[in-house]
PDB file of C-alpha atoms in Angstrom:
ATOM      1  CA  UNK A 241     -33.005  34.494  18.589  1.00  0.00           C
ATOM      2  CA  UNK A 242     -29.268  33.753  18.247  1.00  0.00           C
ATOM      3  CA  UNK A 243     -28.165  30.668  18.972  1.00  0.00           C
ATOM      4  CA  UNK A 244     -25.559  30.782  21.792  1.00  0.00           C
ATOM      5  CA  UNK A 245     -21.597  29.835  21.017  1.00  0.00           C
ATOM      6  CA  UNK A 246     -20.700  26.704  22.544  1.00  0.00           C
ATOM      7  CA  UNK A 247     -16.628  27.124  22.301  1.00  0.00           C
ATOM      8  CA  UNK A 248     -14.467  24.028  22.396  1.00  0.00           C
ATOM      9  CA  UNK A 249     -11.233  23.154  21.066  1.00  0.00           C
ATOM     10  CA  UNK A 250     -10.275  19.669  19.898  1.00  0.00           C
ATOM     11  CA  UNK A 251      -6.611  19.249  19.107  1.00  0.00           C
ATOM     12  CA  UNK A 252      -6.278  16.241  16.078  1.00  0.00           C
ATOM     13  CA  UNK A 253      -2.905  14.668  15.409  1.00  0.00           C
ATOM     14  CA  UNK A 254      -3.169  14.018  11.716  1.00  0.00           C
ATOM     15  CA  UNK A 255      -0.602  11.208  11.246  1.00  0.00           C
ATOM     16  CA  UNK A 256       2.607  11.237   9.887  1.00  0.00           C
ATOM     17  CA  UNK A 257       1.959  12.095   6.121  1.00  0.00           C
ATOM     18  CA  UNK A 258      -0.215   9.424   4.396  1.00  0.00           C
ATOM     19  CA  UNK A 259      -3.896  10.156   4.901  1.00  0.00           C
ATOM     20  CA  UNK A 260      -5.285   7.219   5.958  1.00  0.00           C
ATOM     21  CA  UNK A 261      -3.010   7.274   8.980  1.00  0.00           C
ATOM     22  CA  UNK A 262      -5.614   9.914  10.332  1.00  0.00           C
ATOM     23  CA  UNK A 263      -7.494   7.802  13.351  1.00  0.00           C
ATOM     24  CA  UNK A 264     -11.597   7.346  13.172  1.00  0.00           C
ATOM     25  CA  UNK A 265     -12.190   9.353  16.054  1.00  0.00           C
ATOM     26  CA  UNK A 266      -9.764  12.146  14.095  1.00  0.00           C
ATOM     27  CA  UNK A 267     -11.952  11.625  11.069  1.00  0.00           C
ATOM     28  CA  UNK A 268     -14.856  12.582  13.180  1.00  0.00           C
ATOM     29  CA  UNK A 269     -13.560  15.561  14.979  1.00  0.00           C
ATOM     30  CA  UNK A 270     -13.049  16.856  11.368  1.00  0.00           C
ATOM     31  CA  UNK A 271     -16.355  16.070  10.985  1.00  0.00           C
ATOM     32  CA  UNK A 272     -17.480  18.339  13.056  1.00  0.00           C
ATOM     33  CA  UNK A 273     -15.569  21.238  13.065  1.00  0.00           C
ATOM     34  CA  UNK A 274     -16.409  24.923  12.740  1.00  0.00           C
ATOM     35  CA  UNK A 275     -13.079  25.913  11.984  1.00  0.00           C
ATOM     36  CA  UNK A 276      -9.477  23.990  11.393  1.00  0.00           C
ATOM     37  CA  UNK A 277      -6.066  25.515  11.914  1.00  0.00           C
ATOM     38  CA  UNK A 278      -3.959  22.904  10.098  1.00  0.00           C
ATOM     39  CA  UNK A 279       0.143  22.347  10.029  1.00  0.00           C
ATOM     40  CA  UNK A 280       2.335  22.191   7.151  1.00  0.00           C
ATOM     41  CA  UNK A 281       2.902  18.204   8.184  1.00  0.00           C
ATOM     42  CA  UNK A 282      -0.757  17.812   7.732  1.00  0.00           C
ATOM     43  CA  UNK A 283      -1.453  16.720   4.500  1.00  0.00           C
ATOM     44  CA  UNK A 284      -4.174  18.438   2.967  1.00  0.00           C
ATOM     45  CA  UNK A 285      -6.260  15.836   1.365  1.00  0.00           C
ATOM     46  CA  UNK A 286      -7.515  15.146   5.473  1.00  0.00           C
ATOM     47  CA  UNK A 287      -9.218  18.395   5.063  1.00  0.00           C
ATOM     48  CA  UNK A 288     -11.594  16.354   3.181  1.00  0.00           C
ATOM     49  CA  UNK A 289     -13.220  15.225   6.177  1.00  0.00           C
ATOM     50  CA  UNK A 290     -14.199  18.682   6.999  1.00  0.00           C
ATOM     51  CA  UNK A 291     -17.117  20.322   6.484  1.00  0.00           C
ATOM     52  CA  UNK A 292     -17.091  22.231   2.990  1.00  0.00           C
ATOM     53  CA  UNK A 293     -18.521  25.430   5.305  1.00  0.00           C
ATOM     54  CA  UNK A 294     -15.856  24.950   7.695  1.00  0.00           C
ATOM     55  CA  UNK A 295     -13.425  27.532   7.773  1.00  0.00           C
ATOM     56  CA  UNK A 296      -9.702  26.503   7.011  1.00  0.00           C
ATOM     57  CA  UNK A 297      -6.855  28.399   8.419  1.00  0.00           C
ATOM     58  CA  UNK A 298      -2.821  27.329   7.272  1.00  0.00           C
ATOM     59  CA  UNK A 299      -0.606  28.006  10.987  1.00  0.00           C
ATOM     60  CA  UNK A 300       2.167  25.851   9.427  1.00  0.00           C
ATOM     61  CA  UNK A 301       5.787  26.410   9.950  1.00  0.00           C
ATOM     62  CA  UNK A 302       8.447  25.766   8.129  1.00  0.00           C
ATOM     63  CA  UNK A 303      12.461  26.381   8.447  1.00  0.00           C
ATOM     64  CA  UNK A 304      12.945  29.873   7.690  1.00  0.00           C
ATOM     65  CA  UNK A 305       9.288  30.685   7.068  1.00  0.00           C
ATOM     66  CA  UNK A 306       6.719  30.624   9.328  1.00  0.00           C
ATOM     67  CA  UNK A 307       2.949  32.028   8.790  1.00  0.00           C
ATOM     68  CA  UNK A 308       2.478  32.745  12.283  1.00  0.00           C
ATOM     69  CA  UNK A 309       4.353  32.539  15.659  1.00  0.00           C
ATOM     70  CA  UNK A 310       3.200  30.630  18.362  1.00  0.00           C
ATOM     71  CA  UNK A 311       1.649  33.350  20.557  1.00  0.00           C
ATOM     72  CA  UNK A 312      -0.180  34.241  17.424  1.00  0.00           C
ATOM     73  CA  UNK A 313      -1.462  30.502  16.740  1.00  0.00           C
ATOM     74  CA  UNK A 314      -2.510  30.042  20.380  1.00  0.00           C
ATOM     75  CA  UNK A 315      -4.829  33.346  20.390  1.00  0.00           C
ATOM     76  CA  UNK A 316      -6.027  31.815  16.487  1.00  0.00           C
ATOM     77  CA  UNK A 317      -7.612  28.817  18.934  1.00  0.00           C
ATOM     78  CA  UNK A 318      -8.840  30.848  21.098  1.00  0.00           C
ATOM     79  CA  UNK A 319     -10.632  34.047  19.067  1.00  0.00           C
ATOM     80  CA  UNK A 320     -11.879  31.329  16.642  1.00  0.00           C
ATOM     81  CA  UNK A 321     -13.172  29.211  19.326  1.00  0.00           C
ATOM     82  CA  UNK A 322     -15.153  32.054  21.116  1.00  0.00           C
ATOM     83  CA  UNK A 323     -16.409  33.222  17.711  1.00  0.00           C
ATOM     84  CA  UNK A 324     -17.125  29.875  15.883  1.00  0.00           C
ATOM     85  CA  UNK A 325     -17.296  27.514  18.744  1.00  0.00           C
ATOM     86  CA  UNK A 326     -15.865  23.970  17.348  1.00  0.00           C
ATOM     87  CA  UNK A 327     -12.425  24.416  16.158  1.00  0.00           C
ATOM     88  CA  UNK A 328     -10.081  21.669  15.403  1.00  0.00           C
ATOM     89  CA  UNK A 329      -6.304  21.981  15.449  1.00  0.00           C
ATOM     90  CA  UNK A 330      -4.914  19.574  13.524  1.00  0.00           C
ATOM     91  CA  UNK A 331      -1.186  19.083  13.487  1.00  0.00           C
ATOM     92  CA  UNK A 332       1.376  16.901  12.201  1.00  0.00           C
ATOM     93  CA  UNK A 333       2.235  12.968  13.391  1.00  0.00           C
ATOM     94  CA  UNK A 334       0.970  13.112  17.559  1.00  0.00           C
ATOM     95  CA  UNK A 335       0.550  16.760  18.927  1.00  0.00           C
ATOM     96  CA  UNK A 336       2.313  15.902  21.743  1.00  0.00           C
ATOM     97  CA  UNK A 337       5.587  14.772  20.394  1.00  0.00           C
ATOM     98  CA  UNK A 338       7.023  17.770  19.832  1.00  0.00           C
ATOM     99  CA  UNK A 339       4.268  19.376  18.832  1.00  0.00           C
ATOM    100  CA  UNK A 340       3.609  22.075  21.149  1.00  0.00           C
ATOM    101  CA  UNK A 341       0.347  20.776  21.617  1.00  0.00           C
ATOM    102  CA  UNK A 342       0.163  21.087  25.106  1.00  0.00           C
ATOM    103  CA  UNK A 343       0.553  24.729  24.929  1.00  0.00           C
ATOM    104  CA  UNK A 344      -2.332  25.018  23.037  1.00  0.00           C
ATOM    105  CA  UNK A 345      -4.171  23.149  24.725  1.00  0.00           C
ATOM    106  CA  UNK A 346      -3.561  24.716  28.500  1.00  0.00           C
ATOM    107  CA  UNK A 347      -3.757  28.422  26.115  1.00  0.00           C
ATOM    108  CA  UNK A 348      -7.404  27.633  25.110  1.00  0.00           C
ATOM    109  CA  UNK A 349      -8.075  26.193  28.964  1.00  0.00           C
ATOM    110  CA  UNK A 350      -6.573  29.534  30.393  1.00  0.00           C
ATOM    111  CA  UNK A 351      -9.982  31.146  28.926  1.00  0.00           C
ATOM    112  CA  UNK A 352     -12.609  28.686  30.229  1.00  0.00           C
ATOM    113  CA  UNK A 353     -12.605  26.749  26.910  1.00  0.00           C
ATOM    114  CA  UNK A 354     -13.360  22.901  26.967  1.00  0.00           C
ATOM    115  CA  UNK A 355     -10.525  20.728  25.564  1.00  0.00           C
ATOM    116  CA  UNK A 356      -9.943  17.177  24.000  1.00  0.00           C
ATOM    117  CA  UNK A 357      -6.959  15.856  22.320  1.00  0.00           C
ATOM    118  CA  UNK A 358      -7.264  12.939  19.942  1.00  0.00           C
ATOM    119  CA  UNK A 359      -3.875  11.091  20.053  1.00  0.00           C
ATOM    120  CA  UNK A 360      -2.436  10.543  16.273  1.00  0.00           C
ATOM    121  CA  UNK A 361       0.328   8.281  14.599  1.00  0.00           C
ATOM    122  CA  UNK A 362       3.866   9.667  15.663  1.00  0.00           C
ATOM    123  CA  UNK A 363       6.611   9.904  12.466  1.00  0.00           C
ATOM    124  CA  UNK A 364       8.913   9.134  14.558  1.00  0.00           C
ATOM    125  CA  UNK A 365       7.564   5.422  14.836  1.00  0.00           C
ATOM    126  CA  UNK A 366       5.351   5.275  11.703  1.00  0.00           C
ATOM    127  CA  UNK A 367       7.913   6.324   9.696  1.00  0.00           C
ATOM    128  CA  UNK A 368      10.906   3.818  10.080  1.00  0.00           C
ATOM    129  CA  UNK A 369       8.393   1.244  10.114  1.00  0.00           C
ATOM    130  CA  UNK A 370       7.373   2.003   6.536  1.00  0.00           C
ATOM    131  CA  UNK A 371      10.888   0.657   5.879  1.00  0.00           C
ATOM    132  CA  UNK A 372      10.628  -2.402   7.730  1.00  0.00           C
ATOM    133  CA  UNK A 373      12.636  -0.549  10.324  1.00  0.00           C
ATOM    134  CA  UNK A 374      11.660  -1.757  13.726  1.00  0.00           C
ATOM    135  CA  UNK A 375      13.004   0.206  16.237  1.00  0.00           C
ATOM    136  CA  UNK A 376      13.272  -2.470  19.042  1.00  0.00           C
ATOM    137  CA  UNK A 377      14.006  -6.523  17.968  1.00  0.00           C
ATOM    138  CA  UNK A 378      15.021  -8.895  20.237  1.00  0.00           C
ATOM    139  CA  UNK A 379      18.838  -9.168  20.369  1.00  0.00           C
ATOM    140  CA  UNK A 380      19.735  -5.863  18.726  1.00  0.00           C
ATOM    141  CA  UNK A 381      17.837  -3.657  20.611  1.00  0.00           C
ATOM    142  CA  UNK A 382      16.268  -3.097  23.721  1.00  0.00           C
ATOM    143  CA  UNK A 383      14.856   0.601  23.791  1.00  0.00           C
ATOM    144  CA  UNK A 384      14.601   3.537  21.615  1.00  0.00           C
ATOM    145  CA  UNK A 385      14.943   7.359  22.038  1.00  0.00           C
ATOM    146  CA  UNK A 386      12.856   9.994  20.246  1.00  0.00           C
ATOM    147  CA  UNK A 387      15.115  13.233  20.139  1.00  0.00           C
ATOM    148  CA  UNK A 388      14.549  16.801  18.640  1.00  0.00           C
ATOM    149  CA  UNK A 389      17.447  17.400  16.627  1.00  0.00           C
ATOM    150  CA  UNK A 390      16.535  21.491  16.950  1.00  0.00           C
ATOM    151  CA  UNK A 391      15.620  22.503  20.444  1.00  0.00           C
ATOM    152  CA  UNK A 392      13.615  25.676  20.992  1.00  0.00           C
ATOM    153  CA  UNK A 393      16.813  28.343  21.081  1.00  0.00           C
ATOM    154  CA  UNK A 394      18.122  26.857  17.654  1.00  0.00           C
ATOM    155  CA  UNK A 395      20.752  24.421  19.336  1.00  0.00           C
ATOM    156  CA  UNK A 396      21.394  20.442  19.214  1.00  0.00           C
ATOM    157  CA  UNK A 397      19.811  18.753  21.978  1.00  0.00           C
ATOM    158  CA  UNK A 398      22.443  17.542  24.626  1.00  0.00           C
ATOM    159  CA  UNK A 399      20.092  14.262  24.686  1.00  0.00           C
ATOM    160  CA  UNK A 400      21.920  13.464  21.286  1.00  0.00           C
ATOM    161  CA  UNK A 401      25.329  12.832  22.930  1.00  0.00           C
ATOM    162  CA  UNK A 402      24.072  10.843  25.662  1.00  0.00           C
ATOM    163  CA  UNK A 403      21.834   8.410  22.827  1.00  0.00           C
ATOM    164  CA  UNK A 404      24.977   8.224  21.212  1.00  0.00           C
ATOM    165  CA  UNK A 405      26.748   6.871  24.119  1.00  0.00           C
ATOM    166  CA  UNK A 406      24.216   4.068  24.383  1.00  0.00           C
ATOM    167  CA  UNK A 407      22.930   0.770  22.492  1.00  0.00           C
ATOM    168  CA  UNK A 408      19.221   2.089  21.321  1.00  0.00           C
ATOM    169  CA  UNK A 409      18.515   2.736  18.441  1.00  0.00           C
ATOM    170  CA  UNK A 410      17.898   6.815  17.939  1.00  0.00           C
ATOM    171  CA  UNK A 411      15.252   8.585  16.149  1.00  0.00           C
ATOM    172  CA  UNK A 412      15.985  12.118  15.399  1.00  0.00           C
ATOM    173  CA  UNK A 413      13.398  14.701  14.159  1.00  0.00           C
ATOM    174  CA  UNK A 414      14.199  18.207  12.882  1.00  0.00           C
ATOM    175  CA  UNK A 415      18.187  17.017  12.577  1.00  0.00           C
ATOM    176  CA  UNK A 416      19.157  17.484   8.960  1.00  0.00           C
ATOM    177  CA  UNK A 417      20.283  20.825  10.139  1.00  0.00           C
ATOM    178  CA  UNK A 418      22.454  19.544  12.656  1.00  0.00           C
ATOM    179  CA  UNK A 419      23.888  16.351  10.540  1.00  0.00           C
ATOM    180  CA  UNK A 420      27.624  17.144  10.812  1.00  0.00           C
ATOM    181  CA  UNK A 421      27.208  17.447  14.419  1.00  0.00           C
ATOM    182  CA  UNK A 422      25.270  14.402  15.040  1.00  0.00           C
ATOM    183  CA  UNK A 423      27.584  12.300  12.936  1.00  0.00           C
ATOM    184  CA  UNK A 424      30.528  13.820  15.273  1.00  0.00           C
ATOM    185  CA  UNK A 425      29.224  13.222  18.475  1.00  0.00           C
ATOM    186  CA  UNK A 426      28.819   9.497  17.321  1.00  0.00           C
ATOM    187  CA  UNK A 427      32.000   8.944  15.821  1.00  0.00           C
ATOM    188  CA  UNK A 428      33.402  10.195  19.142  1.00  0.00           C
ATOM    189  CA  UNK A 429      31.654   7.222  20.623  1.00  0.00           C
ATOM    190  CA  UNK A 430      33.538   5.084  18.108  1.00  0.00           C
ATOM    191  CA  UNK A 431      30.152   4.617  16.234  1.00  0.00           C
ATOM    192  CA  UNK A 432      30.904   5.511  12.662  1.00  0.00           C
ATOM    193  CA  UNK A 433      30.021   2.319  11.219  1.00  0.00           C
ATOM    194  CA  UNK A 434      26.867   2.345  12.700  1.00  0.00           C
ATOM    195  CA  UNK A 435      23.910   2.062   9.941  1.00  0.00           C
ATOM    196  CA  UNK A 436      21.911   4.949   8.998  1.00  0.00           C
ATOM    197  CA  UNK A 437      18.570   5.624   7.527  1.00  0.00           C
ATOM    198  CA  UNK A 438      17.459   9.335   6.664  1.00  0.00           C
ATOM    199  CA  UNK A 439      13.587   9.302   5.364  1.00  0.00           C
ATOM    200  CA  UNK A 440      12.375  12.172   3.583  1.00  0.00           C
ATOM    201  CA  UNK A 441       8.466  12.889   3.398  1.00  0.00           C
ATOM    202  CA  UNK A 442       7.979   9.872   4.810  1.00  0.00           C
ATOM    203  CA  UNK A 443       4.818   7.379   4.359  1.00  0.00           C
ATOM    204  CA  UNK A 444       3.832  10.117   1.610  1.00  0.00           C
ATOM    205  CA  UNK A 445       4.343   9.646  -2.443  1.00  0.00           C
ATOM    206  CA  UNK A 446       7.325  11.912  -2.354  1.00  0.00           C
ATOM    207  CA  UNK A 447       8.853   9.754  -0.049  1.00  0.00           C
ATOM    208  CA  UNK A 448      12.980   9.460  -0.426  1.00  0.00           C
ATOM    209  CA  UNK A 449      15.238   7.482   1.459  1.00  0.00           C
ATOM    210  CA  UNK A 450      18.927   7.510   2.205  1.00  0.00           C
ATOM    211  CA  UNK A 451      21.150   4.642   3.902  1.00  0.00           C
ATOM    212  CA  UNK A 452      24.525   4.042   4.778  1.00  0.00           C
ATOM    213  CA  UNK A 453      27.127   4.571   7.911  1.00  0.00           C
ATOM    214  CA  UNK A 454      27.340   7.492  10.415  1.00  0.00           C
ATOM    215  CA  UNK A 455      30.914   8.128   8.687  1.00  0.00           C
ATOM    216  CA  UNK A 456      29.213   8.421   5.111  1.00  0.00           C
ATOM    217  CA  UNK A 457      25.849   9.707   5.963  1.00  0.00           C
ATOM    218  CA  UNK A 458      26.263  13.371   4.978  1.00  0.00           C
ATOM    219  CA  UNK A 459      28.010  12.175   1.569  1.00  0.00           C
ATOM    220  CA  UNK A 460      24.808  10.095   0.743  1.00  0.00           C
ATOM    221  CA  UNK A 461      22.581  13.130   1.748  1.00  0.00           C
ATOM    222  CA  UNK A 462      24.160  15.384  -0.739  1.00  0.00           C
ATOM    223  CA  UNK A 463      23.979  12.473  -3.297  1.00  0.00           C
ATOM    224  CA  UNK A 464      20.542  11.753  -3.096  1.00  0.00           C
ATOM    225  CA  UNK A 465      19.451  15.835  -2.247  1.00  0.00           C
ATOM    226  CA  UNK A 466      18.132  14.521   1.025  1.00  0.00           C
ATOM    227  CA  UNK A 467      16.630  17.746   2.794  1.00  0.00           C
ATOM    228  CA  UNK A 468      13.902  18.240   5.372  1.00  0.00           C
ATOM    229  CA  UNK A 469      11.465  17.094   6.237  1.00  0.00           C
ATOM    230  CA  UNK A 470      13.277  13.887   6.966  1.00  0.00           C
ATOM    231  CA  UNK A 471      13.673  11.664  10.177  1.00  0.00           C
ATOM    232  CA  UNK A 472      17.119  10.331  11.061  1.00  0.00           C
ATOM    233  CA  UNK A 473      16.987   6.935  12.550  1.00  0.00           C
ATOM    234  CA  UNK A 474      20.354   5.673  13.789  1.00  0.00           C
ATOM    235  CA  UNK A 475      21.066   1.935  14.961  1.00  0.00           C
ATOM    236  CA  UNK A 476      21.572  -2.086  13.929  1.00  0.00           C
ATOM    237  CA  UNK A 477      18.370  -2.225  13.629  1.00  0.00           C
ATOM    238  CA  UNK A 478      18.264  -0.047  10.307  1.00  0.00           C
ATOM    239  CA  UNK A 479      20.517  -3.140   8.401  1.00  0.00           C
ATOM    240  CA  UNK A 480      18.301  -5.539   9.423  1.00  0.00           C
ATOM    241  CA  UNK A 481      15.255  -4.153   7.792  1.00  0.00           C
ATOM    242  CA  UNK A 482      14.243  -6.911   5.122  1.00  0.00           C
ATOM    243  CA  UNK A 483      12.900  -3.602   2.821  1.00  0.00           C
ATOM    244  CA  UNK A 484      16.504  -1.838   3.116  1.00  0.00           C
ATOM    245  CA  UNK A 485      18.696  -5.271   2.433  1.00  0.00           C
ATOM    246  CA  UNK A 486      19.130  -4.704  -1.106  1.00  0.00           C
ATOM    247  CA  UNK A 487      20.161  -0.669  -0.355  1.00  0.00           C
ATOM    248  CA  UNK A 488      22.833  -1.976   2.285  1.00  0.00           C
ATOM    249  CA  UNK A 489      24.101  -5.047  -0.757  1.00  0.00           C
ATOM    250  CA  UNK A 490      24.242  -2.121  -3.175  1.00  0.00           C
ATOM    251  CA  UNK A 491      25.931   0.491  -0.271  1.00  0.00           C
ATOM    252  CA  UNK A 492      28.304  -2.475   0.620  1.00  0.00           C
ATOM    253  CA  UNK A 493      29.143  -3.843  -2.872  1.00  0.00           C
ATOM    254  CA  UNK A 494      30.135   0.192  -3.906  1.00  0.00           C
ATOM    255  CA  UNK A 495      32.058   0.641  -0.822  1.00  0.00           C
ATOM    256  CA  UNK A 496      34.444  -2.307  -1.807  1.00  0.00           C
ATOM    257  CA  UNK A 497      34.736  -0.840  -5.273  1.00  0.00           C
ATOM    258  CA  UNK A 498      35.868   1.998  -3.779  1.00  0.00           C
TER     259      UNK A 498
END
């Protein structure tokens, strides 16, 4: 007698690159899996908590290449699910900042399929604070925004010009694209001597980092190859980081060379 297919779908967010930034109750969703669809922000060494007979699936995406389209990824969940039954979709920093989790998840629901969603570290806090980067502090700032730098049709989000307009510090995710026109819309805001961080691969061992100015950001990018994946975080609060003082002596001490 076969045993009968008990689907379910349990979306994981793995962290934001190192791989002990997975939560417990991630680890043990692994654990139990059937079958994983992973991201390209996941790093692979979490598939260790996995089962060795689970199967393992690559949906990641990156610019210019993707393995599968959306549509394609959300019916993955789903055949998988009613084939396998446990199935664990783990993606990058928290599924739910920009993560298209929800989609997923309300994809696999559309079919009658239990779902749970195990919250994970977001990049776009985890990483800054790697660099002793904390996004609010008491008399510099008093709120943060999280922004996509690349909205769903390819453009800048309008949410960049209005962050730019204000005293929070700004995180900005899937912007090294749209550098130049970041660094515009703040210098129209008479920001350009704001401070800058750009953090490549961050919390991993390829990590790379990048600081100066909004009006010599993109210079520093090209001098240090700064690429994606990277998070842009824009504000005071970047200076003040006691890990980044000796990059801002040495950014400050070449700039009066100069």
């Amino acid at each position: 007698m076969h045993k009968t297919i008990q689907p379910k779908v349990t979306l994981v967010g793995a962290g934001p690159g190192d791989p002990d930034l997975i939560t417990l109750k991630g680890v043990k969703a692994l654990a139990e899996a059937n079958v994983v669809l992973y991201d390209a922000l996941a790093n692979e060494e979490i598939m260790n908590h996995a089962p060795k007979t689970a199967i393992k699936i690559f949906v990641g995406k990156r610019k210019g290449c993707h393995e599968y389209t959306q549509d394609q990824i959300n019916q993955l969940i789903v055949d998988n699910a009613l084939t396998y039954g446990n199935v664990v979709r783990l993606k990058g920093g928290d599924p739910f900042i920009f993560g298209r989790g929800s989609e997923e998840i309300e994809y696999a629901e559309s079919f009658g399929i239990p779902t749970f969603v195990v919250p994970g570290i977001s990049s776009s806090i985890a990483v800054p604070a790697y660099q002793g980067i904390s996004l609010t502090k008491r008399g510099t700032s008093e709120s943060f925004w999280v922004i996509t730098g690349t909205t769903s049709d390819r453009k800048l989000s309008n949410d960049v010009a209005l962050a730019a307009q204000s005293s929070a510090t700004v995180v900005i995710l899937m912007g090294m694209s749209k550098l130049s026109q970041i660094v515009s819309l703040f210098q129209k805001e008479s920001k350009g001597e704001t401070p800058v961080a750009i953090i490549q691969n961050g919390t991993t061992a390829n990590e790379k980092i990048g600081v100066g100015t909004i009006n010599n950001i993109q210079k520093v990018v090209a001098e240090n190859n700064l690429s994606s994946p990277a998070i842009i975080v824009i504000g005071e609060v970047v200076k003040e980081s006691n890990k980044l003082k000796g990059f801002y002596e040495e950014f400050l001490s070449n700039e009066i060379r100069l």
